[in-house]
Amino acid sequence: MVNDLVVDLSRLQFAATALYHFMFVPLTLGLTVLLAAMETVYVVTGRAIYREMTQFWSKLLLINFALGVATGLTMEFQFGTNWSYYSSFVGDTFGTPLAIEGLMAFFMESTFIGLMVFGWDRLSRAQHLFVTYLVALGSNLSALWILVANSFMQHPQGASFNPVTMRMELDSFFQLFFNSDAQSKFVHTSLAGFVTAAVFMCGISAFYMLRGRHLDFARRSFRIAALFGMLGTAGTLTLGDSLGYFAARVQPTKLVAMEALWETETPPMAFNVIAFPSQSEQRNLWAIQIPGMLSLLVTHSLTQEVPAADQLVEQAKTRIRNGIPAVQAMMALSADPTNADALAQFNTHRADVGYGLLVQRYAPDGDLTRITDADVDRAALDTLPEVWIIFWAFRAMVGFGVLMLGYFVLSTMLSLTNRVEKLRWFQWSAVLMIPAPYIACEAGWIVAEMGRQPWTVYEVLPTWLSASTHSVTYMAFSVAGFVLLYTLFAIIEVYLMVHFIRKGPGDGAPPGASPHASAVPAY
């Protein structure tokens, strides 16, 4: 059995690398699409200012992309090094979308981004625009396949567990790809990337306005980004509602953590705007509520019940007891794959095998016949993720999302009336807004991944069983090394970004305006 501390350190390392990596992903997703839009305007109108805009923002994209690749490649290797049993368990299914992502999307994106940045004088306008489209398509296809793989962990579809081989085997690629969680999450994540790029572009453009530099460039970039961001934020919030509705049906324990729901109530249930949840006491120490709002948000009705922690824990106890015979049958099949009685017993209890594996953590010497009622109760409580972290991360994500929607509505109004340059307080606000989408995106991933606990594959494979059998010392050094290395990457990213932003577009054009400012009106 893997040491609990090793499991925790393995989770910490993957969380740290994933959160570092996701600092770079959203900007790439959104900036590629914005570049495609800008270059399309350049090709259609022939206005050189839009070429200059595309060239400048593509430099920042290249920096972000390079460091995103550096931080992302190691994540896939962690599946084999730190999560070996997980890799063996789901490799047939989980590896399929990852392989497609690498062969189709990543190679497309990484190959053509060089042509996009350095091929201006070697390609025709139409050819270069096509390359830019391929970069945008490749980056978002990459996100799609990654999220297809991740959604299998959240809501396993298209595969079935073989008790003889002890593996999840792919049954239907169609079901795997069209997993409802994958499609909603892909659009939600891509739109979040568009919002990140829009906030970033507005903030840098506002910085130039504050400095009185590259004003025509800044005006146009700000206006495009503001319109783009307003639409993206509205779409992100809308898809977020769909994901919440989805979680209520297939991951009710995640919803319990998101909303700090401890006791099932007669509908309509109140929404906890702010609460201080206590996991040990299974209650909220204090809360501000809106009566009836939770039922409306989660079920889109006022009469449908929303199960809380008390009800879900009781259901888990039943499923744990039903899952124990499935694990015992699986052990018998491991010793004798031709054991027909064991196979029949497994098939009878197949749906709850994950819960049997969950309680095996507390079985003395792995002997499930020695499991007590106290062990079952303990394992049932384990099915609830860390409520206070997910509760506040969810509110951070939604809160910043609403803030950015208001910001983009105001930005669009001020930009369309040519008032952004006259309001220095708003320009400073735009600069200070740059961290907001990053915080919201990181908080969203915390909700998605910590809300899945205690499972690596929801209700199928427990996290405690998934990790490799490393020593605590090895994992401690590994975590420390990765955190230091990725912190260095983040410092390099900020340094290079600041360097090229200070330099500005136009390769050192004189302060005061873009070289095209006097020739092209600002519309």
Short mmCIF file of C-alpha atoms in Angstrom, two decimals:
data_model
loop_
_atom_site.label_atom_id
_atom_site.label_comp_id
_atom_site.label_asym_id
_atom_site.label_seq_id
_atom_site.Cartn_x
_atom_site.Cartn_y
_atom_site.Cartn_z
CA MET A 1 0.00 0.00 0.00
CA VAL A 2 1.30 3.47 -0.93
CA ASN A 3 2.19 5.78 1.95
CA ASP A 4 -0.49 8.47 2.42
CA LEU A 5 2.17 11.18 2.52
CA VAL A 6 3.56 9.97 -0.82
CA VAL A 7 0.06 10.25 -2.30
CA ASP A 8 -0.32 13.78 -0.91
CA LEU A 9 3.09 14.83 -2.24
CA SER A 10 2.30 13.32 -5.64
CA ARG A 11 -0.94 15.28 -5.71
CA LEU A 12 0.88 18.43 -4.62
CA GLN A 13 3.46 18.06 -7.38
CA PHE A 14 0.86 17.51 -10.07
CA ALA A 15 -1.24 20.38 -8.75
CA ALA A 16 1.75 22.72 -8.73
CA THR A 17 2.82 21.81 -12.26
CA ALA A 18 -0.76 21.99 -13.57
CA LEU A 19 -1.39 25.41 -12.00
CA TYR A 20 1.93 26.73 -13.29
CA HIS A 21 1.18 25.36 -16.76
CA PHE A 22 -2.28 26.86 -16.76
CA MET A 23 -0.79 30.31 -16.24
CA PHE A 24 0.26 30.12 -19.91
CA VAL A 25 -2.55 28.14 -21.56
CA PRO A 26 -5.48 30.64 -21.47
CA LEU A 27 -3.47 33.48 -23.01
CA THR A 28 -2.36 31.21 -25.87
CA LEU A 29 -5.93 30.02 -26.54
CA GLY A 30 -7.33 33.52 -26.74
CA LEU A 31 -4.43 35.42 -28.29
CA THR A 32 -4.24 33.09 -31.31
CA VAL A 33 -7.89 33.84 -32.16
CA LEU A 34 -7.41 37.58 -31.65
CA LEU A 35 -4.37 37.48 -33.95
CA ALA A 36 -6.42 35.68 -36.59
CA ALA A 37 -9.07 38.41 -36.38
CA MET A 38 -6.51 41.23 -36.63
CA GLU A 39 -4.67 39.69 -39.55
CA THR A 40 -7.96 39.07 -41.35
CA VAL A 41 -8.67 42.80 -41.14
CA TYR A 42 -5.17 43.51 -42.46
CA VAL A 43 -5.56 41.16 -45.44
CA VAL A 44 -9.03 42.46 -46.29
CA THR A 45 -8.32 46.19 -45.87
CA GLY A 46 -4.59 46.37 -46.52
CA ARG A 47 -4.08 48.77 -43.58
CA ALA A 48 -0.54 48.40 -42.30
CA ILE A 49 -1.48 49.20 -38.71
CA TYR A 50 -3.23 45.83 -38.43
CA ARG A 51 -0.11 44.05 -39.65
CA GLU A 52 1.89 45.88 -36.99
CA MET A 53 -0.66 44.87 -34.35
CA THR A 54 -0.53 41.23 -35.44
CA GLN A 55 3.27 41.19 -35.44
CA PHE A 56 3.59 42.73 -31.98
CA TRP A 57 1.05 40.54 -30.23
CA SER A 58 2.46 37.44 -31.97
CA LYS A 59 5.85 38.14 -30.32
CA LEU A 60 4.20 38.01 -26.91
CA LEU A 61 2.31 34.88 -27.96
CA LEU A 62 5.58 33.17 -28.92
CA ILE A 63 7.09 33.89 -25.48
CA ASN A 64 3.98 32.58 -23.74
CA PHE A 65 3.74 29.53 -26.00
CA ALA A 66 7.38 28.52 -25.51
CA LEU A 67 7.14 28.57 -21.73
CA GLY A 68 3.74 26.89 -21.86
CA VAL A 69 5.29 23.99 -23.77
CA ALA A 70 8.19 23.77 -21.31
CA THR A 71 5.82 23.53 -18.35
CA GLY A 72 3.33 21.24 -20.07
CA LEU A 73 5.53 18.45 -21.37
CA THR A 74 6.56 17.27 -17.90
CA MET A 75 2.94 16.84 -16.84
CA GLU A 76 2.39 13.86 -19.16
CA PHE A 77 5.56 12.18 -17.88
CA GLN A 78 4.20 12.44 -14.33
CA PHE A 79 1.46 9.97 -15.19
CA GLY A 80 4.10 7.30 -15.63
CA THR A 81 6.49 8.34 -12.87
CA ASN A 82 4.15 9.36 -10.03
CA TRP A 83 0.85 7.72 -11.02
CA SER A 84 1.91 4.36 -12.39
CA TYR A 85 -1.16 2.40 -11.27
CA TYR A 86 -3.43 5.07 -12.72
CA SER A 87 -1.52 4.86 -16.02
CA SER A 88 -1.92 1.09 -16.09
CA PHE A 89 -5.58 1.28 -15.10
CA VAL A 90 -6.77 3.82 -17.69
CA GLY A 91 -3.92 3.87 -20.23
CA ASP A 92 -5.96 2.25 -23.01
CA THR A 93 -8.62 4.96 -22.76
CA PHE A 94 -6.90 8.00 -21.32
CA GLY A 95 -3.92 7.69 -23.65
CA THR A 96 -6.03 7.86 -26.82
CA PRO A 97 -7.00 11.55 -26.70
CA LEU A 98 -3.53 12.47 -25.40
CA ALA A 99 -1.91 10.74 -28.37
CA ILE A 100 -4.25 12.48 -30.80
CA GLU A 101 -3.52 15.82 -29.13
CA GLY A 102 0.21 15.33 -29.58
CA LEU A 103 0.13 14.01 -33.14
CA MET A 104 -2.55 16.30 -34.55
CA ALA A 105 -3.00 19.47 -32.54
CA PHE A 106 0.32 20.11 -30.79
CA PHE A 107 2.47 19.44 -33.86
CA MET A 108 0.21 21.66 -35.97
CA GLU A 109 0.39 24.46 -33.44
CA SER A 110 4.12 24.24 -32.75
CA THR A 111 5.07 23.89 -36.43
CA PHE A 112 3.06 26.80 -37.78
CA ILE A 113 3.69 29.26 -34.94
CA GLY A 114 7.25 29.69 -36.23
CA LEU A 115 5.96 30.41 -39.73
CA MET A 116 3.45 32.85 -38.29
CA VAL A 117 6.06 34.85 -36.36
CA PHE A 118 8.98 34.70 -38.82
CA GLY A 119 7.32 34.13 -42.19
CA TRP A 120 5.99 37.58 -42.97
CA ASP A 121 8.50 38.21 -45.76
CA ARG A 122 8.44 34.65 -47.08
CA LEU A 123 4.72 34.05 -47.46
CA SER A 124 1.99 35.87 -49.34
CA ARG A 125 -0.74 37.63 -47.35
CA ALA A 126 -3.20 34.82 -47.96
CA GLN A 127 -0.65 32.12 -47.10
CA HIS A 128 0.35 33.86 -43.88
CA LEU A 129 -3.27 34.35 -42.87
CA PHE A 130 -3.88 30.63 -43.45
CA VAL A 131 -0.91 29.82 -41.22
CA THR A 132 -2.31 32.08 -38.48
CA TYR A 133 -5.66 30.31 -38.75
CA LEU A 134 -3.90 26.95 -38.36
CA VAL A 135 -2.12 28.17 -35.21
CA ALA A 136 -5.44 29.27 -33.71
CA LEU A 137 -7.08 26.01 -34.74
CA GLY A 138 -4.20 23.90 -33.43
CA SER A 139 -4.07 25.57 -30.02
CA ASN A 140 -7.80 25.15 -29.46
CA LEU A 141 -7.82 21.58 -30.80
CA SER A 142 -5.05 20.85 -28.32
CA ALA A 143 -7.29 22.12 -25.53
CA LEU A 144 -10.16 20.01 -26.86
CA TRP A 145 -8.27 16.71 -26.70
CA ILE A 146 -6.78 17.47 -23.30
CA LEU A 147 -10.26 18.19 -21.97
CA VAL A 148 -11.64 15.02 -23.54
CA ALA A 149 -9.03 13.10 -21.52
CA ASN A 150 -9.76 15.11 -18.38
CA SER A 151 -13.51 14.66 -18.75
CA PHE A 152 -13.05 10.90 -18.73
CA MET A 153 -11.62 11.33 -15.24
CA GLN A 154 -14.61 13.47 -14.25
CA HIS A 155 -17.36 11.43 -15.92
CA PRO A 156 -16.01 8.15 -17.35
CA GLN A 157 -17.79 7.34 -20.61
CA GLY A 158 -16.90 5.09 -23.53
CA ALA A 159 -14.92 2.50 -21.55
CA SER A 160 -15.62 -0.46 -19.28
CA PHE A 161 -13.57 -2.11 -16.57
CA ASN A 162 -12.16 -5.57 -17.28
CA PRO A 163 -11.70 -7.39 -13.93
CA VAL A 164 -9.29 -9.89 -15.44
CA THR A 165 -6.83 -7.39 -16.95
CA MET A 166 -7.55 -4.78 -14.24
CA ARG A 167 -7.84 -2.07 -16.92
CA MET A 168 -10.42 0.33 -18.27
CA GLU A 169 -10.79 -0.73 -21.90
CA LEU A 170 -12.09 1.61 -24.61
CA ASP A 171 -15.51 0.53 -25.91
CA SER A 172 -16.70 3.59 -27.83
CA PHE A 173 -14.53 6.43 -29.09
CA PHE A 174 -17.75 8.27 -29.97
CA GLN A 175 -18.92 8.24 -26.34
CA LEU A 176 -15.46 9.21 -25.13
CA PHE A 177 -15.29 12.22 -27.46
CA PHE A 178 -18.89 13.37 -27.09
CA ASN A 179 -18.84 13.13 -23.31
CA SER A 180 -21.17 15.95 -22.28
CA ASP A 181 -18.64 17.15 -19.70
CA ALA A 182 -15.91 17.39 -22.36
CA GLN A 183 -17.91 19.48 -24.79
CA SER A 184 -19.19 21.96 -22.20
CA LYS A 185 -15.81 22.22 -20.52
CA PHE A 186 -14.00 22.77 -23.84
CA VAL A 187 -16.17 25.74 -24.77
CA HIS A 188 -16.01 27.09 -21.22
CA THR A 189 -12.20 26.80 -21.11
CA SER A 190 -11.68 28.24 -24.59
CA LEU A 191 -13.90 31.20 -23.81
CA ALA A 192 -12.00 31.72 -20.56
CA GLY A 193 -8.85 31.87 -22.68
CA PHE A 194 -10.46 34.47 -24.93
CA VAL A 195 -11.31 36.55 -21.86
CA THR A 196 -7.75 36.23 -20.54
CA ALA A 197 -6.28 37.43 -23.84
CA ALA A 198 -8.76 40.29 -24.01
CA VAL A 199 -7.95 41.52 -20.50
CA PHE A 200 -4.24 41.18 -21.23
CA MET A 201 -4.51 43.14 -24.48
CA CYS A 202 -6.68 45.86 -22.93
CA GLY A 203 -4.24 46.22 -20.03
CA ILE A 204 -1.15 46.56 -22.23
CA SER A 205 -2.97 48.97 -24.55
CA ALA A 206 -4.00 51.07 -21.56
CA PHE A 207 -0.36 51.07 -20.41
CA TYR A 208 0.64 52.66 -23.72
CA MET A 209 -2.11 55.24 -23.33
CA LEU A 210 -0.82 56.11 -19.88
CA ARG A 211 2.66 56.55 -21.32
CA GLY A 212 1.41 58.49 -24.35
CA ARG A 213 3.01 55.97 -26.74
CA HIS A 214 1.73 54.09 -29.78
CA LEU A 215 -1.70 55.64 -29.35
CA ASP A 216 -3.27 54.51 -32.62
CA PHE A 217 -2.02 50.97 -32.01
CA ALA A 218 -3.35 51.08 -28.44
CA ARG A 219 -6.78 52.44 -29.42
CA ARG A 220 -7.38 49.77 -32.03
CA SER A 221 -6.06 46.92 -29.89
CA PHE A 222 -8.14 48.05 -26.93
CA ARG A 223 -11.35 48.26 -28.96
CA ILE A 224 -10.97 44.83 -30.55
CA ALA A 225 -10.09 43.24 -27.22
CA ALA A 226 -12.97 44.95 -25.36
CA LEU A 227 -15.58 43.69 -27.83
CA PHE A 228 -13.98 40.25 -27.87
CA GLY A 229 -13.82 40.13 -24.08
CA MET A 230 -17.43 41.21 -23.54
CA LEU A 231 -18.72 38.40 -25.75
CA GLY A 232 -16.27 35.91 -24.26
CA THR A 233 -17.15 36.72 -20.65
CA ALA A 234 -20.88 36.42 -21.30
CA GLY A 235 -20.29 33.04 -22.95
CA THR A 236 -18.01 31.85 -20.13
CA LEU A 237 -20.59 32.64 -17.46
CA THR A 238 -23.35 30.99 -19.49
CA LEU A 239 -21.34 27.78 -20.00
CA GLY A 240 -20.38 27.88 -16.32
CA ASP A 241 -24.06 27.63 -15.47
CA SER A 242 -24.32 24.57 -17.74
CA LEU A 243 -21.36 22.94 -16.00
CA GLY A 244 -22.97 23.58 -12.61
CA TYR A 245 -26.17 21.95 -13.83
CA PHE A 246 -24.11 19.02 -15.14
CA ALA A 247 -22.25 18.65 -11.81
CA ALA A 248 -25.55 18.46 -9.95
CA ARG A 249 -26.46 15.36 -11.96
CA VAL A 250 -23.16 13.45 -12.27
CA GLN A 251 -20.88 14.83 -9.51
CA PRO A 252 -23.18 15.75 -6.64
CA THR A 253 -20.34 15.65 -4.09
CA LYS A 254 -18.55 18.38 -6.05
CA LEU A 255 -21.73 20.48 -5.94
CA VAL A 256 -21.93 19.90 -2.18
CA ALA A 257 -18.44 21.38 -1.83
CA MET A 258 -19.09 24.26 -4.23
CA GLU A 259 -22.16 25.32 -2.28
CA ALA A 260 -21.33 24.06 1.24
CA LEU A 261 -24.47 21.92 1.49
CA TRP A 262 -24.55 19.76 4.58
CA GLU A 263 -28.22 18.93 5.20
CA THR A 264 -30.78 18.10 2.53
CA GLU A 265 -33.72 20.50 2.77
CA THR A 266 -37.19 20.64 1.33
CA PRO A 267 -36.99 22.62 -1.93
CA PRO A 268 -36.54 25.40 -2.77
CA MET A 269 -33.09 25.46 -1.11
CA ALA A 270 -31.25 28.63 -0.12
CA PHE A 271 -28.03 29.73 -1.83
CA ASN A 272 -25.01 30.38 0.41
CA VAL A 273 -23.56 33.65 -0.85
CA ILE A 274 -20.88 33.58 1.85
CA ALA A 275 -20.29 30.80 4.37
CA PHE A 276 -17.64 29.42 6.72
CA PRO A 277 -17.92 25.63 6.32
CA SER A 278 -16.57 23.23 8.93
CA GLN A 279 -15.76 19.80 7.49
CA SER A 280 -15.24 18.25 10.91
CA GLU A 281 -18.61 19.44 12.22
CA GLN A 282 -20.43 18.91 8.90
CA ARG A 283 -22.06 22.34 9.06
CA ASN A 284 -21.57 25.98 8.20
CA LEU A 285 -20.45 28.04 11.16
CA TRP A 286 -21.93 31.16 9.59
CA ALA A 287 -23.63 31.99 6.30
CA ILE A 288 -25.40 34.71 4.32
CA GLN A 289 -28.13 33.14 2.19
CA ILE A 290 -30.57 33.99 -0.58
CA PRO A 291 -33.75 31.94 -0.03
CA GLY A 292 -34.75 29.59 -2.86
CA MET A 293 -31.91 30.66 -5.16
CA LEU A 294 -29.88 27.41 -5.08
CA SER A 295 -32.70 25.25 -6.42
CA LEU A 296 -33.27 27.72 -9.23
CA LEU A 297 -29.57 27.85 -10.17
CA VAL A 298 -28.83 24.13 -9.90
CA THR A 299 -32.05 22.45 -11.04
CA HIS A 300 -33.70 25.35 -12.92
CA SER A 301 -36.82 24.71 -10.86
CA LEU A 302 -38.19 25.45 -7.39
CA THR A 303 -39.50 21.96 -6.68
CA GLN A 304 -36.60 19.59 -7.40
CA GLU A 305 -34.52 18.40 -4.45
CA VAL A 306 -30.77 19.01 -4.28
CA PRO A 307 -29.06 16.22 -2.27
CA ALA A 308 -26.69 17.50 0.41
CA ALA A 309 -23.79 15.85 2.23
CA ASP A 310 -25.94 13.90 4.71
CA GLN A 311 -27.85 12.12 1.97
CA LEU A 312 -24.81 11.49 -0.23
CA VAL A 313 -22.78 10.03 2.65
CA GLU A 314 -25.58 7.57 3.43
CA GLN A 315 -25.74 6.57 -0.23
CA ALA A 316 -21.96 6.08 -0.21
CA LYS A 317 -22.19 3.68 2.75
CA THR A 318 -24.61 1.51 0.80
CA ARG A 319 -22.40 1.57 -2.29
CA ILE A 320 -19.29 0.73 -0.23
CA ARG A 321 -20.94 -2.34 1.22
CA ASN A 322 -22.12 -3.34 -2.24
CA GLY A 323 -18.66 -2.73 -3.72
CA ILE A 324 -16.76 -4.97 -1.29
CA PRO A 325 -17.96 -8.22 -2.96
CA ALA A 326 -16.91 -6.78 -6.34
CA VAL A 327 -13.34 -6.24 -5.12
CA GLN A 328 -13.26 -9.70 -3.53
CA ALA A 329 -14.42 -11.21 -6.82
CA MET A 330 -11.76 -9.21 -8.65
CA MET A 331 -9.08 -10.69 -6.40
CA ALA A 332 -10.40 -14.17 -7.08
CA LEU A 333 -10.29 -13.50 -10.83
CA SER A 334 -6.73 -12.27 -10.50
CA ALA A 335 -5.78 -15.66 -9.08
CA ASP A 336 -7.97 -17.64 -11.51
CA PRO A 337 -9.28 -15.75 -14.60
CA THR A 338 -11.54 -18.73 -15.46
CA ASN A 339 -13.48 -18.56 -12.16
CA ALA A 340 -17.06 -18.26 -13.43
CA ASP A 341 -18.58 -17.74 -9.97
CA ALA A 342 -16.22 -14.85 -9.24
CA LEU A 343 -17.02 -13.27 -12.61
CA ALA A 344 -20.74 -13.54 -11.93
CA GLN A 345 -20.26 -12.01 -8.47
CA PHE A 346 -18.24 -9.17 -9.98
CA ASN A 347 -20.85 -8.41 -12.63
CA THR A 348 -23.55 -8.29 -9.97
CA HIS A 349 -21.67 -5.60 -8.04
CA ARG A 350 -19.75 -4.01 -10.94
CA ALA A 351 -21.31 -0.54 -10.58
CA ASP A 352 -19.84 -0.09 -7.09
CA VAL A 353 -16.36 -1.59 -7.49
CA GLY A 354 -14.80 1.86 -7.04
CA TYR A 355 -16.40 2.21 -3.62
CA GLY A 356 -15.07 -1.19 -2.62
CA LEU A 357 -11.58 -0.03 -3.61
CA LEU A 358 -12.12 3.17 -1.64
CA VAL A 359 -12.72 1.35 1.65
CA GLN A 360 -9.88 -1.11 1.02
CA ARG A 361 -7.58 1.67 2.22
CA TYR A 362 -8.77 0.94 5.76
CA ALA A 363 -8.75 -2.87 5.53
CA PRO A 364 -6.10 -4.46 7.78
CA ASP A 365 -3.51 -6.02 5.44
CA GLY A 366 -5.96 -5.38 2.58
CA ASP A 367 -8.37 -8.02 3.95
CA LEU A 368 -11.88 -6.75 3.16
CA THR A 369 -13.49 -9.39 5.39
CA ARG A 370 -12.12 -7.44 8.38
CA ILE A 371 -13.79 -4.14 7.42
CA THR A 372 -15.92 -2.72 10.24
CA ASP A 373 -18.88 -0.35 10.23
CA ALA A 374 -16.53 2.37 11.47
CA ASP A 375 -14.30 1.79 8.43
CA VAL A 376 -17.33 2.08 6.14
CA ASP A 377 -18.39 5.32 7.85
CA ARG A 378 -14.88 6.72 7.50
CA ALA A 379 -14.66 5.84 3.80
CA ALA A 380 -18.12 7.34 3.20
CA LEU A 381 -16.97 10.65 4.67
CA ASP A 382 -13.93 10.48 2.38
CA THR A 383 -16.27 10.83 -0.61
CA LEU A 384 -16.71 14.50 0.31
CA PRO A 385 -13.90 16.71 -1.06
CA GLU A 386 -12.35 19.58 0.92
CA VAL A 387 -15.37 21.85 1.12
CA TRP A 388 -13.87 25.15 2.26
CA ILE A 389 -11.23 25.26 -0.49
CA ILE A 390 -13.69 24.46 -3.27
CA PHE A 391 -16.39 26.73 -1.83
CA TRP A 392 -14.12 29.79 -1.84
CA ALA A 393 -12.35 28.91 -5.10
CA PHE A 394 -15.72 28.70 -6.81
CA ARG A 395 -16.72 32.10 -5.48
CA ALA A 396 -13.40 33.59 -6.56
CA MET A 397 -13.95 32.27 -10.07
CA VAL A 398 -17.52 33.52 -10.34
CA GLY A 399 -16.78 36.81 -8.60
CA PHE A 400 -13.94 37.70 -10.95
CA GLY A 401 -16.05 36.55 -13.90
CA VAL A 402 -18.85 38.97 -12.99
CA LEU A 403 -16.28 41.71 -12.34
CA MET A 404 -14.76 41.20 -15.79
CA LEU A 405 -18.16 41.23 -17.48
CA GLY A 406 -18.87 44.66 -15.96
CA TYR A 407 -15.38 45.80 -16.89
CA PHE A 408 -15.78 44.79 -20.53
CA VAL A 409 -19.21 46.36 -20.86
CA LEU A 410 -17.76 49.64 -19.58
CA SER A 411 -14.63 49.21 -21.73
CA THR A 412 -16.70 48.71 -24.86
CA MET A 413 -18.87 51.74 -24.16
CA LEU A 414 -15.88 53.99 -23.46
CA SER A 415 -13.94 52.67 -26.45
CA LEU A 416 -16.80 53.15 -28.90
CA THR A 417 -17.23 56.74 -27.68
CA ASN A 418 -13.45 57.42 -27.80
CA ARG A 419 -13.27 58.23 -24.09
CA VAL A 420 -10.71 55.66 -22.86
CA GLU A 421 -7.74 57.98 -23.50
CA LYS A 422 -9.35 60.77 -21.47
CA LEU A 423 -9.83 58.73 -18.29
CA ARG A 424 -6.53 57.94 -16.60
CA TRP A 425 -8.27 56.24 -13.69
CA PHE A 426 -9.82 53.80 -16.14
CA GLN A 427 -6.50 53.21 -17.87
CA TRP A 428 -4.94 52.32 -14.51
CA SER A 429 -7.93 50.06 -13.80
CA ALA A 430 -7.32 48.23 -17.07
CA VAL A 431 -3.66 47.64 -16.17
CA LEU A 432 -4.55 46.45 -12.67
CA MET A 433 -7.22 44.12 -14.12
CA ILE A 434 -4.62 41.92 -15.89
CA PRO A 435 -4.27 39.38 -13.02
CA ALA A 436 -8.07 38.91 -12.72
CA PRO A 437 -8.60 36.26 -15.45
CA TYR A 438 -5.55 34.32 -14.31
CA ILE A 439 -6.93 34.11 -10.77
CA ALA A 440 -10.35 33.09 -12.11
CA CYS A 441 -8.87 30.38 -14.36
CA GLU A 442 -6.69 28.92 -11.61
CA ALA A 443 -9.63 28.93 -9.21
CA GLY A 444 -11.75 27.16 -11.81
CA TRP A 445 -9.21 24.35 -12.15
CA ILE A 446 -9.02 24.00 -8.38
CA VAL A 447 -12.79 23.52 -8.32
CA ALA A 448 -12.70 21.03 -11.19
CA GLU A 449 -9.83 18.89 -9.92
CA MET A 450 -10.13 19.07 -6.13
CA GLY A 451 -13.88 18.67 -6.49
CA ARG A 452 -13.28 15.25 -8.08
CA GLN A 453 -11.54 13.92 -4.98
CA PRO A 454 -11.17 11.28 -3.55
CA TRP A 455 -11.15 9.84 -7.08
CA THR A 456 -8.72 10.00 -9.99
CA VAL A 457 -11.48 8.47 -12.13
CA TYR A 458 -14.77 9.48 -10.57
CA GLU A 459 -16.41 6.62 -8.65
CA VAL A 460 -14.10 4.07 -10.32
CA LEU A 461 -10.49 4.52 -9.17
CA PRO A 462 -9.62 6.11 -5.79
CA THR A 463 -6.70 8.51 -5.61
CA TRP A 464 -5.02 6.63 -2.77
CA LEU A 465 -4.65 3.58 -5.02
CA SER A 466 -3.39 5.47 -8.10
CA ALA A 467 0.04 6.70 -7.00
CA SER A 468 3.44 5.10 -7.51
CA THR A 469 5.35 3.56 -4.58
CA HIS A 470 8.04 6.21 -4.17
CA SER A 471 9.68 7.15 -0.91
CA VAL A 472 8.68 10.29 0.95
CA THR A 473 12.21 11.69 0.56
CA TYR A 474 12.14 11.19 -3.20
CA MET A 475 8.80 12.94 -3.55
CA ALA A 476 9.79 15.83 -1.27
CA PHE A 477 12.90 16.54 -3.36
CA SER A 478 10.90 16.13 -6.57
CA VAL A 479 8.22 18.60 -5.47
CA ALA A 480 10.81 21.14 -4.34
CA GLY A 481 12.74 20.80 -7.60
CA PHE A 482 9.68 21.28 -9.78
CA VAL A 483 8.43 24.28 -7.80
CA LEU A 484 11.82 25.99 -8.06
CA LEU A 485 12.15 25.22 -11.77
CA TYR A 486 8.64 26.40 -12.61
CA THR A 487 9.07 29.52 -10.51
CA LEU A 488 12.13 30.27 -12.64
CA PHE A 489 10.02 29.77 -15.77
CA ALA A 490 7.41 32.20 -14.43
CA ILE A 491 10.12 34.80 -13.71
CA ILE A 492 11.50 34.37 -17.24
CA GLU A 493 8.01 34.80 -18.70
CA VAL A 494 7.40 38.03 -16.80
CA TYR A 495 10.86 39.39 -17.63
CA LEU A 496 10.53 38.72 -21.37
CA MET A 497 6.98 40.04 -21.49
CA VAL A 498 7.92 43.25 -19.70
CA HIS A 499 10.99 43.69 -21.95
CA PHE A 500 9.03 43.48 -25.20
CA ILE A 501 6.07 45.46 -23.86
CA ARG A 502 8.42 48.29 -22.83
CA LYS A 503 10.04 48.16 -26.25
CA GLY A 504 6.60 48.39 -27.85
CA PRO A 505 5.40 47.76 -31.39
CA GLY A 506 7.06 49.13 -34.50
CA ASP A 507 10.66 48.23 -33.53
CA GLY A 508 11.34 51.38 -31.61
CA ALA A 509 8.86 53.75 -33.26
CA PRO A 510 9.10 57.25 -31.72
CA PRO A 511 6.99 57.88 -28.60
CA GLY A 512 3.69 59.65 -29.03
CA ALA A 513 2.04 57.55 -31.70
CA SER A 514 2.29 54.58 -33.99
CA PRO A 515 4.04 55.37 -37.28
CA HIS A 516 0.64 54.95 -38.91
CA ALA A 517 -1.24 57.29 -36.58
CA SER A 518 -1.21 60.32 -38.87
CA ALA A 519 -2.14 58.33 -41.97
CA VAL A 520 -4.97 56.13 -40.70
CA PRO A 521 -8.03 57.35 -38.75
CA ALA A 522 -8.80 55.59 -35.45
CA TYR A 523 -11.85 53.53 -36.23
#
